[in-house]
Short mmCIF file of C-alpha atoms and ligand atoms in Angstrom, two decimals:
data_model
loop_
_atom_site.label_atom_id
_atom_site.label_comp_id
_atom_site.label_asym_id
_atom_site.label_seq_id
_atom_site.Cartn_x
_atom_site.Cartn_y
_atom_site.Cartn_z
CA UNK A 8 99.17 133.43 90.98
CA UNK A 9 102.05 135.56 92.45
CA UNK A 10 104.94 133.30 92.57
CA UNK A 11 108.15 133.44 94.48
CA UNK A 12 111.76 134.65 93.08
CA UNK A 13 113.43 131.75 94.47
CA UNK A 14 111.55 129.16 93.10
CA UNK A 15 112.86 127.09 89.67
CA UNK A 16 109.82 126.49 87.36
CA UNK A 17 109.03 122.94 85.24
CA UNK A 18 111.93 121.33 86.48
CA UNK A 19 112.99 117.94 85.70
CA UNK A 20 113.14 115.52 88.74
CA UNK A 21 113.34 111.98 86.81
CA UNK A 22 116.44 111.35 89.05
CA UNK A 23 114.87 112.03 92.16
CA UNK A 24 113.13 108.87 92.58
CA UNK A 25 113.97 105.28 92.62
CA UNK A 26 111.96 104.43 90.09
CA UNK A 27 113.62 106.69 87.57
CA UNK A 28 110.14 107.13 85.83
CA UNK A 29 110.37 110.47 83.74
CA UNK A 30 108.37 113.29 85.86
CA UNK A 31 108.75 117.24 86.41
CA UNK A 32 108.20 119.53 89.11
CA UNK A 33 105.62 122.75 88.68
CA UNK A 34 107.79 124.32 91.47
CA UNK A 35 111.19 123.56 92.48
CA UNK A 36 113.80 124.44 95.41
CA UNK A 37 117.19 122.84 96.41
CA UNK A 38 118.24 123.88 100.23
CA UNK A 39 121.80 123.71 99.95
CA UNK A 40 122.56 126.09 103.32
CA UNK A 41 121.24 127.95 106.13
CA UNK A 42 120.02 131.07 104.00
CA UNK A 43 117.76 128.37 101.98
CA UNK A 44 116.42 126.58 105.30
CA UNK A 45 115.02 129.78 106.05
CA UNK A 46 113.23 130.34 103.41
CA UNK A 47 111.44 126.92 103.60
CA UNK A 48 108.45 128.34 105.30
CA UNK A 49 107.66 131.36 102.73
CA UNK A 50 107.95 128.04 100.07
CA UNK A 51 105.29 126.08 102.68
CA UNK A 52 103.03 129.60 102.69
CA UNK A 53 103.16 129.72 99.31
CA UNK A 54 101.86 126.24 98.68
CA UNK A 55 99.23 126.52 101.27
CA UNK A 56 98.05 129.63 100.05
CA UNK A 57 97.46 128.24 96.40
CA UNK A 58 96.53 125.09 97.86
CA UNK A 59 99.34 122.89 96.35
CA UNK A 60 100.88 119.79 97.60
CA UNK A 61 104.38 120.24 99.43
CA UNK A 62 106.98 117.57 99.28
CA UNK A 63 110.40 117.16 100.70
CA UNK A 64 113.02 114.61 99.05
CA UNK A 65 115.67 113.19 100.13
CA UNK A 66 117.65 110.25 98.25
CA UNK A 67 114.06 109.44 96.94
CA UNK A 68 114.64 105.76 97.96
CA UNK A 69 111.08 105.35 99.39
CA UNK A 70 108.96 107.68 96.58
CA UNK A 71 107.24 106.30 94.06
CA UNK A 72 106.31 109.60 91.52
CA UNK A 73 102.74 108.53 90.14
CA UNK A 74 102.28 111.72 87.98
CA UNK A 75 104.03 113.04 84.94
CA UNK A 76 104.12 116.56 86.34
CA UNK A 77 103.81 117.30 90.24
CA UNK A 78 101.53 120.23 90.53
CA UNK A 79 103.14 121.38 93.91
CA UNK A 80 106.13 122.21 95.31
CA UNK A 81 109.61 119.97 95.18
CA UNK A 82 112.02 120.62 98.28
CA UNK A 83 115.02 118.95 97.10
CA UNK A 84 117.50 118.38 99.97
CA UNK A 85 121.14 119.31 99.59
CA UNK A 86 122.53 119.73 103.24
CA UNK A 87 125.29 117.13 103.43
CA UNK A 88 127.71 117.58 105.90
CA UNK A 89 128.47 115.47 108.76
CA UNK A 90 131.65 115.38 111.45
CA UNK A 91 132.51 112.69 114.10
CA UNK A 92 134.12 112.93 117.31
CA UNK A 93 135.86 110.46 118.36
CA UNK A 94 136.44 110.98 121.86
CA UNK A 95 133.03 111.46 122.51
CA UNK A 96 131.49 109.17 119.84
CA UNK A 97 128.80 111.97 118.60
CA UNK A 98 127.80 112.33 115.51
CA UNK A 99 126.56 115.24 113.93
CA UNK A 100 124.93 115.30 110.41
CA UNK A 101 123.11 117.46 108.23
CA UNK A 102 119.85 115.69 106.71
CA UNK A 103 120.78 115.03 103.54
CA UNK A 104 124.12 113.01 104.21
CA UNK A 105 124.01 109.49 102.93
CA UNK A 106 123.37 106.87 106.00
CA UNK A 107 125.63 104.29 104.01
CA UNK A 108 128.09 106.56 103.39
CA UNK A 109 128.53 107.57 107.24
CA UNK A 110 128.70 103.56 108.43
CA UNK A 111 131.24 103.12 105.76
CA UNK A 112 133.52 106.50 106.40
CA UNK A 113 132.99 105.57 110.45
CA UNK A 114 134.33 102.21 110.02
CA UNK A 115 137.35 102.78 107.13
CA UNK A 116 138.36 106.03 108.61
CA UNK A 117 137.60 106.03 112.13
CA UNK A 118 137.46 102.28 113.11
CA UNK A 119 134.32 102.86 114.59
CA UNK A 120 132.40 99.94 112.86
CA UNK A 121 129.18 100.59 115.19
CA UNK A 122 126.90 101.36 112.04
CA UNK A 123 128.52 98.29 110.05
CA UNK A 124 125.11 96.91 109.54
CA UNK A 125 124.17 100.10 107.58
CA UNK A 126 126.55 99.56 105.11
CA UNK A 127 124.57 99.33 101.87
CA UNK A 128 121.22 100.98 103.31
CA UNK A 129 120.43 103.74 100.60
CA UNK A 130 119.32 107.32 101.01
CA UNK A 131 119.42 110.40 103.54
CA UNK A 132 119.69 110.69 107.25
CA UNK A 133 116.34 112.62 106.80
CA UNK A 134 114.20 110.11 105.34
CA UNK A 135 116.10 107.32 107.68
CA UNK A 136 114.58 109.05 110.24
CA UNK A 137 111.46 110.12 109.10
CA UNK A 138 111.20 106.06 108.59
CA UNK A 139 113.04 105.00 111.25
CA UNK A 140 115.00 102.46 108.52
CA UNK A 141 116.52 100.10 109.52
CA UNK A 142 118.55 96.56 108.75
CA UNK A 143 119.76 93.53 110.27
CA UNK A 144 118.74 94.33 113.85
CA UNK A 145 119.73 97.86 113.95
CA UNK A 146 117.16 100.94 113.69
CA UNK A 147 118.00 104.64 113.29
CA UNK A 148 116.26 105.86 116.17
CA UNK A 149 118.42 103.37 118.46
CA UNK A 150 121.35 105.42 118.65
CA UNK A 151 119.73 108.86 117.86
CA UNK A 152 119.86 111.47 120.29
CA UNK A 153 118.52 114.82 118.66
CA UNK A 154 117.19 116.29 115.70
CA UNK A 155 116.98 120.04 114.45
CA UNK A 156 113.74 120.47 113.10
CA UNK A 157 112.10 123.34 111.51
CA UNK A 158 108.22 123.36 111.84
CA UNK A 159 107.24 124.45 108.56
CA UNK A 160 103.89 126.20 109.56
CA UNK A 161 104.98 128.60 112.46
CA UNK A 162 109.13 128.79 111.23
CA UNK A 163 110.10 127.53 114.70
CA UNK A 164 113.35 125.56 114.72
CA UNK A 165 112.69 123.20 117.65
CA UNK A 166 115.40 120.66 118.86
CA UNK A 167 113.35 116.74 119.37
CA UNK A 168 114.55 114.27 121.66
CA UNK A 169 114.75 110.75 121.14
CA UNK A 170 111.33 110.76 123.22
CA UNK A 171 109.33 113.22 121.18
CA UNK A 172 110.63 111.82 118.15
CA UNK A 173 108.86 108.77 118.94
CA UNK A 174 110.22 106.07 116.71
CA UNK A 175 108.39 102.87 116.06
CA UNK A 176 108.47 100.12 113.31
CA UNK A 177 109.25 102.20 110.49
CA UNK A 178 108.25 105.33 111.83
CA UNK A 179 108.65 108.31 113.50
CA UNK A 180 106.27 111.76 114.86
CA UNK A 181 107.47 113.10 111.96
CA UNK A 182 105.71 110.50 109.53
CA UNK A 183 102.82 109.95 112.06
CA UNK A 184 102.07 113.82 111.96
CA UNK A 185 102.42 114.00 108.42
CA UNK A 186 98.89 114.89 107.21
CA UNK A 187 98.71 117.46 110.44
CA UNK A 188 102.25 119.29 110.51
CA UNK A 189 105.10 119.29 108.23
CA UNK A 190 108.59 119.39 109.44
CA UNK A 191 111.79 119.54 107.69
CA UNK A 192 114.79 117.63 109.48
CA UNK A 193 117.58 120.12 109.30
CA UNK A 194 120.62 118.27 110.86
CA UNK A 195 120.64 115.14 113.43
CA UNK A 196 123.14 113.95 116.55
CA UNK A 197 123.61 110.49 116.80
CA UNK A 198 125.36 109.01 120.05
CA UNK A 199 127.73 106.27 119.01
CA UNK A 200 129.10 105.25 122.00
CA UNK A 201 127.72 101.49 121.57
CA UNK A 202 125.18 99.33 119.53
CA UNK A 203 121.58 100.00 120.53
CA UNK A 204 120.02 97.03 118.36
CA UNK A 205 116.50 95.16 118.40
CA UNK A 206 118.64 91.83 117.86
CA UNK A 207 122.14 90.74 117.29
CA UNK A 208 123.29 89.64 114.10
CA UNK A 209 126.62 89.04 111.97
CA UNK A 210 125.42 89.03 108.60
CA UNK A 211 127.75 89.69 106.04
CA UNK A 212 125.89 92.52 104.82
CA UNK A 213 128.40 93.51 101.93
CA UNK A 214 127.70 89.60 100.51
CA UNK A 215 123.71 90.11 101.30
CA UNK A 216 123.22 93.82 99.67
CA UNK A 217 125.14 92.26 96.61
CA UNK A 218 123.66 89.25 95.99
CA UNK A 219 120.01 89.13 97.51
CA UNK A 220 119.04 92.48 96.31
CA UNK A 221 118.59 93.79 92.81
CA UNK A 222 120.38 97.13 92.20
CA UNK A 223 119.19 100.08 89.93
CA UNK A 224 115.55 101.73 89.29
CA UNK A 225 114.09 100.27 92.75
CA UNK A 226 113.02 101.52 96.20
CA UNK A 227 113.65 98.00 97.94
CA UNK A 228 111.30 96.21 99.29
CA UNK A 229 107.65 97.51 98.30
CA UNK A 230 105.16 95.96 100.64
CA UNK A 231 105.35 95.82 104.21
CA UNK A 232 105.18 91.87 105.47
CA UNK A 233 101.89 91.40 106.70
CA UNK A 234 103.42 89.36 109.44
CA UNK A 235 107.18 87.60 109.73
CA UNK A 236 105.52 84.48 108.80
CA UNK A 237 103.63 85.77 105.65
CA UNK A 238 106.26 88.24 104.36
CA UNK A 239 104.98 90.31 101.17
CA UNK A 240 107.92 88.46 98.99
CA UNK A 241 106.39 84.69 100.06
CA UNK A 242 102.81 86.09 99.38
CA UNK A 243 104.36 87.52 95.71
CA UNK A 244 105.77 84.68 94.82
CA UNK A 245 102.74 82.18 95.57
CA UNK A 246 100.55 84.37 93.17
CA UNK A 247 103.15 83.61 90.53
CA UNK A 248 104.39 87.59 90.39
CA UNK A 249 108.12 86.51 91.01
CA UNK A 250 109.88 87.47 88.16
CA UNK A 251 106.51 88.85 86.46
CA UNK A 252 107.06 91.75 83.71
CA UNK A 253 103.90 93.92 83.04
CA UNK A 254 105.36 96.49 80.75
CA UNK A 255 108.43 98.20 81.81
CA UNK A 256 107.93 97.37 85.59
CA UNK A 257 108.49 93.97 87.52
CA UNK A 258 108.90 92.02 90.70
CA UNK A 259 112.43 91.23 90.73
CA UNK A 260 113.26 87.37 90.36
CA UNK A 261 115.93 87.78 92.84
CA UNK A 262 114.08 89.38 95.31
CA UNK A 263 109.97 88.77 94.94
CA UNK A 264 109.31 92.06 96.92
CA UNK A 265 111.77 94.37 95.06
CA UNK A 266 108.82 95.96 92.77
CA UNK A 267 111.51 97.36 89.75
CA UNK A 268 111.36 99.55 87.00
CA UNK A 269 113.39 99.68 83.34
CA UNK A 270 115.05 102.77 82.09
CA UNK A 271 112.51 105.15 80.80
CA UNK A 272 109.73 102.88 82.88
CA UNK A 273 106.30 104.29 82.88
CA UNK A 274 105.17 104.86 86.35
CA UNK A 275 101.71 103.60 84.98
CA UNK A 276 103.28 99.94 84.95
CA UNK A 277 104.22 100.19 88.28
CA UNK A 278 100.81 101.02 89.40
CA UNK A 279 99.04 98.20 87.32
CA UNK A 280 101.75 95.69 88.55
CA UNK A 281 100.86 96.69 92.53
CA UNK A 282 97.21 96.38 91.86
CA UNK A 283 97.71 93.14 90.28
CA UNK A 284 100.14 91.72 93.17
CA UNK A 285 96.96 93.34 95.80
CA UNK A 286 94.17 91.74 93.80
CA UNK A 287 95.74 88.14 93.76
CA UNK A 288 97.27 87.96 97.20
CA UNK A 289 93.59 89.02 98.48
CA UNK A 290 91.63 86.69 96.49
CA UNK A 291 94.12 84.08 97.44
CA UNK A 292 95.01 84.83 100.94
CA UNK A 293 92.45 87.19 101.88
CA UNK A 294 95.85 89.36 103.11
CA UNK A 295 95.44 93.12 102.17
CA UNK A 296 98.92 94.19 100.66
CA UNK A 297 100.10 97.93 102.17
CA UNK A 298 102.70 99.55 100.24
CA UNK A 299 105.74 100.42 102.73
CA UNK A 300 106.98 102.81 99.93
CA UNK A 301 104.69 106.28 99.63
CA UNK A 302 103.33 106.64 96.31
CA UNK A 303 103.06 110.58 95.53
CA UNK A 304 100.08 111.24 93.71
CA UNK A 305 99.93 114.43 91.37
C1 FAD B 413 118.43 98.76 97.37
C2 FAD B 413 117.36 99.13 98.45
C3 FAD B 413 117.43 98.67 99.51
C4 FAD B 413 117.03 98.99 100.95
N1 FAD B 413 116.86 98.55 101.99
C5 FAD B 413 115.98 99.34 102.79
C6 FAD B 413 116.22 98.41 104.17
O1 FAD B 413 117.17 97.17 104.35
N2 FAD B 413 115.70 99.08 105.61
C7 FAD B 413 115.14 99.87 105.38
O2 FAD B 413 114.45 100.83 106.15
N3 FAD B 413 114.88 100.54 103.91
C8 FAD B 413 115.25 100.03 102.90
N4 FAD B 413 115.13 100.55 101.64
C9 FAD B 413 114.06 101.52 101.90
C10 FAD B 413 115.04 103.39 102.10
O3 FAD B 413 116.19 102.91 101.98
C11 FAD B 413 114.70 104.17 103.35
O4 FAD B 413 113.39 104.13 103.33
C12 FAD B 413 115.45 105.54 103.12
O5 FAD B 413 115.53 105.75 104.67
C13 FAD B 413 115.28 106.35 102.63
O6 FAD B 413 115.56 107.66 102.41
P1 FAD B 413 115.42 108.71 101.38
O7 FAD B 413 116.83 109.77 102.01
O8 FAD B 413 115.51 108.10 100.16
O9 FAD B 413 114.19 109.26 101.52
P2 FAD B 413 112.92 109.86 100.40
O10 FAD B 413 112.67 108.79 99.77
O11 FAD B 413 113.67 110.93 99.95
O12 FAD B 413 111.88 110.47 101.77
C14 FAD B 413 111.08 109.72 102.36
C15 FAD B 413 110.24 110.28 103.07
O13 FAD B 413 111.19 110.78 104.24
C16 FAD B 413 110.91 112.30 103.88
N5 FAD B 413 111.83 113.25 104.41
C17 FAD B 413 113.15 112.68 103.68
N6 FAD B 413 113.97 113.94 104.20
C18 FAD B 413 113.72 114.41 105.31
C19 FAD B 413 114.04 116.08 105.85
N7 FAD B 413 115.04 116.15 105.56
N8 FAD B 413 112.91 116.36 106.59
C20 FAD B 413 111.35 115.56 106.71
N9 FAD B 413 111.35 114.64 105.83
C21 FAD B 413 112.09 114.18 105.21
C22 FAD B 413 110.25 112.79 102.47
O14 FAD B 413 109.39 113.94 102.62
C23 FAD B 413 109.73 111.73 102.36
O15 FAD B 413 108.21 111.51 102.99
C24 FAD B 413 115.91 100.08 100.44
C25 FAD B 413 116.17 100.79 99.48
C26 FAD B 413 116.81 100.40 98.34
C27 FAD B 413 116.53 101.04 97.19
#
């Protein structure tokens, strides 16, 4: 197979997923500037022609690597510049800027606490748009104005509006169409003139993140909540898996729906524990637990 000169091979990507399980990429590319963005369609074509899987990574805080070596191309986004116009309240940000870091700086430097509730929300703007990440009544789609997006197949750069993006609960047009179309989110604009919320909240977000959520090797809540009355955390606890360890994997005793991995943990243990929780909840409650975190398979 004729490879591309700018693709790196057999790169260690252990640090790029929230669980930090040991993993490698057969092909790897970092997007550092606009010239790199222009190479992405060629890389995508290379992957398609050689039947190789293709994955874009932001912060990796929503991806479980269920493999030792990813057989295709991992594209790691590194575009992370952003600016805020204090007069127009417009935020323009590259897609790999971290949403919590923007929220904190808006508050501390610009006295603009409009994204206060996003303080402590891990991951990049691109990942947050993809899954319409949210917490405490705010969602990424709320203040979203537009995004500059590369259609990887055609090489065309599109500007997608809020309507085009079709945000709903933890979902967007980009996520919805992932099996048929592939897009790379380059940058986005947000109108931060006023709070756009699903519901009001004056939660102490720093206290909540510090005391009610475990840190380190995790991607946060693993399963979707089947309903507000039957949360995944409640169901996991009800089948005696809160704080349960299986090899190097565990469900946290601080928050039962937080799947955790030890340092040098094995992805196989994570999958075994996920399967065990699904089987027990299905048997005891007749409910199918569906992962919120993406399980990336080889
Ligand atoms: C401790 C902890 C707490 C959390 N709490 C919350 C919470 O309160 N609310 C919540 O919603 N989530 C929460 N999460 C999950 C996580 O923060 C979000 O899912 C976040 O948006 C993931 O961003 P990321 O950059 O890490 O995405 P990644 O894991 O890198 O990617 C996720 C998906 O987005 C795609 N993607 C990423 N960047 C781009 C791009 N530029 N173009 C196209 N596609 C792209 C990827 O291909 C992948 O399919 C938590 C996670 C942790 C670890």
